[in-house]
PDB file of C-alpha atoms in Angstrom:
ATOM      1  CA  UNK Y   1       6.422  90.040 -70.826  1.00  0.00           C
ATOM      2  CA  UNK Y   2       6.784  86.518 -69.577  1.00  0.00           C
ATOM      3  CA  UNK Y   3      10.424  86.448 -70.613  1.00  0.00           C
ATOM      4  CA  UNK Y   4      11.140  89.616 -68.657  1.00  0.00           C
ATOM      5  CA  UNK Y   5       9.645  88.086 -65.501  1.00  0.00           C
ATOM      6  CA  UNK Y   6      11.665  84.924 -65.901  1.00  0.00           C
ATOM      7  CA  UNK Y   7      14.921  86.765 -66.521  1.00  0.00           C
ATOM      8  CA  UNK Y   8      14.384  88.929 -63.453  1.00  0.00           C
ATOM      9  CA  UNK Y   9      14.378  85.924 -61.080  1.00  0.00           C
ATOM     10  CA  UNK Y  10      17.361  85.532 -58.828  1.00  0.00           C
ATOM     11  CA  UNK Y  11      17.717  81.764 -59.245  1.00  0.00           C
ATOM     12  CA  UNK Y  12      17.492  81.177 -55.470  1.00  0.00           C
ATOM     13  CA  UNK Y  13      15.401  78.042 -54.948  1.00  0.00           C
ATOM     14  CA  UNK Y  14      16.086  77.543 -51.235  1.00  0.00           C
ATOM     15  CA  UNK Y  15      12.537  78.580 -50.372  1.00  0.00           C
ATOM     16  CA  UNK Y  16      11.264  75.584 -52.376  1.00  0.00           C
ATOM     17  CA  UNK Y  17      13.429  72.962 -50.657  1.00  0.00           C
ATOM     18  CA  UNK Y  18      11.966  71.305 -47.599  1.00  0.00           C
ATOM     19  CA  UNK Y  19      14.255  70.849 -44.598  1.00  0.00           C
ATOM     20  CA  UNK Y  20      15.508  67.280 -44.189  1.00  0.00           C
ATOM     21  CA  UNK Y  21      13.013  65.008 -42.468  1.00  0.00           C
ATOM     22  CA  UNK Y  22      14.093  63.224 -39.307  1.00  0.00           C
ATOM     23  CA  UNK Y  23      12.002  60.262 -40.443  1.00  0.00           C
ATOM     24  CA  UNK Y  24      13.656  59.950 -43.827  1.00  0.00           C
ATOM     25  CA  UNK Y  25      16.784  58.200 -42.540  1.00  0.00           C
ATOM     26  CA  UNK Y  26      14.755  55.743 -40.449  1.00  0.00           C
ATOM     27  CA  UNK Y  27      12.570  54.792 -43.408  1.00  0.00           C
ATOM     28  CA  UNK Y  28      15.473  54.562 -45.870  1.00  0.00           C
ATOM     29  CA  UNK Y  29      17.448  52.379 -43.460  1.00  0.00           C
ATOM     30  CA  UNK Y  30      14.384  50.174 -42.983  1.00  0.00           C
ATOM     31  CA  UNK Y  31      14.006  49.746 -46.762  1.00  0.00           C
ATOM     32  CA  UNK Y  32      17.687  48.827 -47.069  1.00  0.00           C
ATOM     33  CA  UNK Y  33      17.369  46.301 -44.230  1.00  0.00           C
ATOM     34  CA  UNK Y  34      14.273  44.738 -45.828  1.00  0.00           C
ATOM     35  CA  UNK Y  35      16.186  44.353 -49.098  1.00  0.00           C
ATOM     36  CA  UNK Y  36      19.115  42.702 -47.362  1.00  0.00           C
ATOM     37  CA  UNK Y  37      16.917  40.298 -45.395  1.00  0.00           C
ATOM     38  CA  UNK Y  38      14.829  39.479 -48.453  1.00  0.00           C
ATOM     39  CA  UNK Y  39      17.938  38.520 -50.399  1.00  0.00           C
ATOM     40  CA  UNK Y  40      19.499  36.569 -47.526  1.00  0.00           C
ATOM     41  CA  UNK Y  41      16.412  34.631 -46.461  1.00  0.00           C
ATOM     42  CA  UNK Y  42      15.514  33.425 -49.930  1.00  0.00           C
ATOM     43  CA  UNK Y  43      13.268  30.574 -48.707  1.00  0.00           C
ATOM     44  CA  UNK Y  44       9.961  32.417 -48.517  1.00  0.00           C
ATOM     45  CA  UNK Y  45       8.391  29.973 -46.063  1.00  0.00           C
ATOM     46  CA  UNK Y  46      11.356  29.688 -43.715  1.00  0.00           C
ATOM     47  CA  UNK Y  47      10.585  30.061 -40.012  1.00  0.00           C
ATOM     48  CA  UNK Y  48      13.909  31.865 -39.600  1.00  0.00           C
ATOM     49  CA  UNK Y  49      12.860  34.399 -42.248  1.00  0.00           C
ATOM     50  CA  UNK Y  50       9.575  34.989 -40.469  1.00  0.00           C
ATOM     51  CA  UNK Y  51      11.293  35.445 -37.102  1.00  0.00           C
ATOM     52  CA  UNK Y  52      13.866  37.837 -38.510  1.00  0.00           C
ATOM     53  CA  UNK Y  53      11.323  40.002 -40.317  1.00  0.00           C
ATOM     54  CA  UNK Y  54       9.121  40.207 -37.211  1.00  0.00           C
ATOM     55  CA  UNK Y  55      12.203  41.215 -35.214  1.00  0.00           C
ATOM     56  CA  UNK Y  56      12.997  43.926 -37.772  1.00  0.00           C
ATOM     57  CA  UNK Y  57       9.466  45.327 -37.568  1.00  0.00           C
ATOM     58  CA  UNK Y  58       9.649  45.350 -33.759  1.00  0.00           C
ATOM     59  CA  UNK Y  59      13.068  47.040 -33.845  1.00  0.00           C
ATOM     60  CA  UNK Y  60      11.700  49.822 -36.030  1.00  0.00           C
ATOM     61  CA  UNK Y  61       8.650  50.254 -33.793  1.00  0.00           C
ATOM     62  CA  UNK Y  62      11.070  50.665 -30.870  1.00  0.00           C
ATOM     63  CA  UNK Y  63      13.012  53.230 -32.889  1.00  0.00           C
ATOM     64  CA  UNK Y  64       9.798  55.137 -33.595  1.00  0.00           C
ATOM     65  CA  UNK Y  65       8.821  55.059 -29.926  1.00  0.00           C
ATOM     66  CA  UNK Y  66      12.054  56.900 -29.097  1.00  0.00           C
ATOM     67  CA  UNK Y  67      10.918  59.927 -31.140  1.00  0.00           C
ATOM     68  CA  UNK Y  68       9.063  62.765 -29.436  1.00  0.00           C
ATOM     69  CA  UNK Y  69       6.009  62.875 -31.686  1.00  0.00           C
ATOM     70  CA  UNK Y  70       5.007  66.392 -30.573  1.00  0.00           C
ATOM     71  CA  UNK Y  71       8.470  67.763 -31.475  1.00  0.00           C
ATOM     72  CA  UNK Y  72       8.163  66.552 -35.084  1.00  0.00           C
ATOM     73  CA  UNK Y  73       6.926  68.942 -37.744  1.00  0.00           C
ATOM     74  CA  UNK Y  74       3.664  68.169 -39.536  1.00  0.00           C
ATOM     75  CA  UNK Y  75       5.249  66.295 -42.457  1.00  0.00           C
ATOM     76  CA  UNK Y  76       7.370  64.228 -40.091  1.00  0.00           C
ATOM     77  CA  UNK Y  77       4.289  63.398 -38.012  1.00  0.00           C
ATOM     78  CA  UNK Y  78       2.538  62.173 -41.159  1.00  0.00           C
ATOM     79  CA  UNK Y  79       5.570  60.024 -42.030  1.00  0.00           C
ATOM     80  CA  UNK Y  80       5.673  58.737 -38.453  1.00  0.00           C
ATOM     81  CA  UNK Y  81       2.020  57.692 -38.459  1.00  0.00           C
ATOM     82  CA  UNK Y  82       2.195  56.118 -41.919  1.00  0.00           C
ATOM     83  CA  UNK Y  83       5.372  54.208 -41.093  1.00  0.00           C
ATOM     84  CA  UNK Y  84       4.006  53.013 -37.737  1.00  0.00           C
ATOM     85  CA  UNK Y  85       0.792  51.841 -39.409  1.00  0.00           C
ATOM     86  CA  UNK Y  86       2.840  50.061 -42.067  1.00  0.00           C
ATOM     87  CA  UNK Y  87       4.946  48.250 -39.443  1.00  0.00           C
ATOM     88  CA  UNK Y  88       1.864  47.248 -37.435  1.00  0.00           C
ATOM     89  CA  UNK Y  89       0.246  45.943 -40.630  1.00  0.00           C
ATOM     90  CA  UNK Y  90       3.338  43.942 -41.615  1.00  0.00           C
ATOM     91  CA  UNK Y  91       3.513  42.314 -38.179  1.00  0.00           C
ATOM     92  CA  UNK Y  92      -0.149  41.290 -38.445  1.00  0.00           C
ATOM     93  CA  UNK Y  93       0.422  39.982 -41.981  1.00  0.00           C
ATOM     94  CA  UNK Y  94       3.441  37.971 -40.844  1.00  0.00           C
ATOM     95  CA  UNK Y  95       1.427  36.445 -38.001  1.00  0.00           C
ATOM     96  CA  UNK Y  96      -1.416  35.661 -40.428  1.00  0.00           C
ATOM     97  CA  UNK Y  97       1.028  34.032 -42.845  1.00  0.00           C
ATOM     98  CA  UNK Y  98       2.536  31.963 -40.013  1.00  0.00           C
ATOM     99  CA  UNK Y  99      -0.936  30.799 -38.946  1.00  0.00           C
ATOM    100  CA  UNK Y 100      -1.804  29.849 -42.525  1.00  0.00           C
ATOM    101  CA  UNK Y 101       1.494  28.011 -42.872  1.00  0.00           C
ATOM    102  CA  UNK Y 102       0.796  26.070 -39.665  1.00  0.00           C
ATOM    103  CA  UNK Y 103      -2.617  25.181 -41.065  1.00  0.00           C
ATOM    104  CA  UNK Y 104      -0.957  23.768 -44.206  1.00  0.00           C
ATOM    105  CA  UNK Y 105       1.730  21.879 -42.270  1.00  0.00           C
ATOM    106  CA  UNK Y 106      -0.040  18.472 -42.310  1.00  0.00           C
ATOM    107  CA  UNK Y 107      -0.121  18.634 -46.120  1.00  0.00           C
ATOM    108  CA  UNK Y 108       3.578  19.428 -46.373  1.00  0.00           C
ATOM    109  CA  UNK Y 109       5.548  18.143 -43.369  1.00  0.00           C
ATOM    110  CA  UNK Y 110       8.667  18.283 -45.546  1.00  0.00           C
ATOM    111  CA  UNK Y 111       8.623  22.096 -45.825  1.00  0.00           C
ATOM    112  CA  UNK Y 112      10.883  22.607 -42.815  1.00  0.00           C
ATOM    113  CA  UNK Y 113      13.526  20.299 -44.285  1.00  0.00           C
ATOM    114  CA  UNK Y 114      13.593  22.184 -47.590  1.00  0.00           C
ATOM    115  CA  UNK Y 115      13.708  25.549 -45.832  1.00  0.00           C
ATOM    116  CA  UNK Y 116      16.541  24.384 -43.586  1.00  0.00           C
ATOM    117  CA  UNK Y 117      18.555  23.224 -46.602  1.00  0.00           C
ATOM    118  CA  UNK Y 118      18.191  26.641 -48.231  1.00  0.00           C
ATOM    119  CA  UNK Y 119      18.953  28.488 -44.994  1.00  0.00           C
ATOM    120  CA  UNK Y 120      22.199  26.539 -44.542  1.00  0.00           C
ATOM    121  CA  UNK Y 121      23.152  27.284 -48.148  1.00  0.00           C
ATOM    122  CA  UNK Y 122      22.593  31.008 -47.633  1.00  0.00           C
ATOM    123  CA  UNK Y 123      24.770  30.902 -44.504  1.00  0.00           C
ATOM    124  CA  UNK Y 124      27.464  29.220 -46.651  1.00  0.00           C
ATOM    125  CA  UNK Y 125      27.816  26.355 -44.217  1.00  0.00           C
ATOM    126  CA  UNK Y 126      29.905  23.436 -45.483  1.00  0.00           C
ATOM    127  CA  UNK Y 127      27.833  20.606 -46.869  1.00  0.00           C
ATOM    128  CA  UNK Y 128      28.149  16.950 -45.960  1.00  0.00           C
ATOM    129  CA  UNK Y 129      27.315  15.054 -49.188  1.00  0.00           C
ATOM    130  CA  UNK Y 130      26.346  11.794 -47.451  1.00  0.00           C
ATOM    131  CA  UNK Y 131      24.078  13.586 -45.014  1.00  0.00           C
ATOM    132  CA  UNK Y 132      22.533  15.598 -47.857  1.00  0.00           C
ATOM    133  CA  UNK Y 133      21.835  12.393 -49.787  1.00  0.00           C
ATOM    134  CA  UNK Y 134      20.172  10.879 -46.720  1.00  0.00           C
ATOM    135  CA  UNK Y 135      18.118  14.050 -46.253  1.00  0.00           C
ATOM    136  CA  UNK Y 136      16.958  13.993 -49.878  1.00  0.00           C
ATOM    137  CA  UNK Y 137      16.109  10.297 -49.609  1.00  0.00           C
ATOM    138  CA  UNK Y 138      14.042  10.934 -46.455  1.00  0.00           C
ATOM    139  CA  UNK Y 139      12.427  13.931 -48.160  1.00  0.00           C
ATOM    140  CA  UNK Y 140      11.320  11.725 -51.075  1.00  0.00           C
ATOM    141  CA  UNK Y 141       9.812   9.231 -48.613  1.00  0.00           C
ATOM    142  CA  UNK Y 142       7.903  11.995 -46.805  1.00  0.00           C
ATOM    143  CA  UNK Y 143       6.516  13.371 -50.058  1.00  0.00           C
ATOM    144  CA  UNK Y 144       5.413   9.896 -51.185  1.00  0.00           C
ATOM    145  CA  UNK Y 145       3.728   9.266 -47.822  1.00  0.00           C
ATOM    146  CA  UNK Y 146       1.843  12.572 -48.022  1.00  0.00           C
ATOM    147  CA  UNK Y 147       0.700  11.788 -51.575  1.00  0.00           C
ATOM    148  CA  UNK Y 148      -0.560   8.358 -50.492  1.00  0.00           C
ATOM    149  CA  UNK Y 149      -2.326   9.906 -47.507  1.00  0.00           C
ATOM    150  CA  UNK Y 150      -4.110  12.437 -49.704  1.00  0.00           C
ATOM    151  CA  UNK Y 151      -5.141   9.762 -52.201  1.00  0.00           C
ATOM    152  CA  UNK Y 152      -6.539   7.540 -49.434  1.00  0.00           C
ATOM    153  CA  UNK Y 153     -10.356   7.738 -49.654  1.00  0.00           C
ATOM    154  CA  UNK Y 154     -10.684   7.243 -45.880  1.00  0.00           C
ATOM    155  CA  UNK Y 155      -8.421  10.168 -45.030  1.00  0.00           C
ATOM    156  CA  UNK Y 156      -9.933  13.463 -43.886  1.00  0.00           C
ATOM    157  CA  UNK Y 157      -9.760  15.997 -46.664  1.00  0.00           C
ATOM    158  CA  UNK Y 158      -8.458  19.504 -45.919  1.00  0.00           C
ATOM    159  CA  UNK Y 159     -10.496  22.604 -46.629  1.00  0.00           C
ATOM    160  CA  UNK Y 160     -10.300  23.687 -50.247  1.00  0.00           C
ATOM    161  CA  UNK Y 161      -8.668  27.021 -49.390  1.00  0.00           C
ATOM    162  CA  UNK Y 162      -5.972  25.278 -47.358  1.00  0.00           C
ATOM    163  CA  UNK Y 163      -5.364  22.747 -50.148  1.00  0.00           C
ATOM    164  CA  UNK Y 164      -5.059  25.493 -52.785  1.00  0.00           C
ATOM    165  CA  UNK Y 165      -2.708  27.496 -50.593  1.00  0.00           C
ATOM    166  CA  UNK Y 166      -0.638  24.371 -49.934  1.00  0.00           C
ATOM    167  CA  UNK Y 167      -0.421  23.619 -53.676  1.00  0.00           C
ATOM    168  CA  UNK Y 168       0.970  27.100 -54.351  1.00  0.00           C
ATOM    169  CA  UNK Y 169       3.375  26.768 -51.441  1.00  0.00           C
ATOM    170  CA  UNK Y 170       4.595  23.371 -52.668  1.00  0.00           C
ATOM    171  CA  UNK Y 171       5.434  25.073 -55.967  1.00  0.00           C
ATOM    172  CA  UNK Y 172       7.510  27.637 -54.069  1.00  0.00           C
ATOM    173  CA  UNK Y 173       9.200  24.856 -52.093  1.00  0.00           C
ATOM    174  CA  UNK Y 174      10.016  23.049 -55.340  1.00  0.00           C
ATOM    175  CA  UNK Y 175      11.731  26.204 -56.595  1.00  0.00           C
ATOM    176  CA  UNK Y 176      13.631  26.562 -53.319  1.00  0.00           C
ATOM    177  CA  UNK Y 177      14.826  22.945 -53.447  1.00  0.00           C
ATOM    178  CA  UNK Y 178      15.844  23.323 -57.087  1.00  0.00           C
ATOM    179  CA  UNK Y 179      17.847  26.476 -56.221  1.00  0.00           C
ATOM    180  CA  UNK Y 180      19.600  24.635 -53.376  1.00  0.00           C
ATOM    181  CA  UNK Y 181      20.392  21.598 -55.533  1.00  0.00           C
ATOM    182  CA  UNK Y 182      21.555  23.622 -58.549  1.00  0.00           C
ATOM    183  CA  UNK Y 183      23.889  25.674 -56.393  1.00  0.00           C
ATOM    184  CA  UNK Y 184      25.665  22.643 -54.983  1.00  0.00           C
ATOM    185  CA  UNK Y 185      25.631  20.315 -57.985  1.00  0.00           C
ATOM    186  CA  UNK Y 186      27.319  22.850 -60.237  1.00  0.00           C
ATOM    187  CA  UNK Y 187      29.732  24.123 -57.609  1.00  0.00           C
ATOM    188  CA  UNK Y 188      30.826  21.299 -55.316  1.00  0.00           C
ATOM    189  CA  UNK Y 189      32.169  18.165 -57.061  1.00  0.00           C
ATOM    190  CA  UNK Y 190      31.946  16.120 -53.836  1.00  0.00           C
ATOM    191  CA  UNK Y 191      28.206  16.862 -53.690  1.00  0.00           C
ATOM    192  CA  UNK Y 192      27.522  14.805 -56.821  1.00  0.00           C
ATOM    193  CA  UNK Y 193      29.132  11.643 -55.458  1.00  0.00           C
TER     194      UNK Y 193
END
């Protein structure tokens, strides 16, 4: 009996396919843009990365504001609300991350230098080997000064949460600096002068 019912079907599945969502393209484009920015701004603590991601979230909120919410069907309204909430959340998270990074800044004043090196590498800007050597030398001096300052018993100690967060971030900065150095030392013979 079951086989007879199955054979008698017409094969038309159009009633099961939802019409295309007007929100789908916006969300897919957003995901593609996030992927591109994430690959380009590879220094996770870069101020330029933070600015660009916040700009992307604001751009997509502006795009959403252009939609007539009442003209959307129910599924599109759900997508709209979820996507808007996601963008609002990401903006708040980015601002929270920036505030935490600013709080850690006294423990790692060299972070901006490392992030700038990586940002210039990603933009494929030509490198000046002598200037890079001077930058690395100054970076080593800054790191040594911070270490001495932390070891000084008279120095004010940071909160434990800030210190732990800074330790993790320094690990990320070490990886970023290693990526920058490895790229140039294996590629540009003038860099290794």
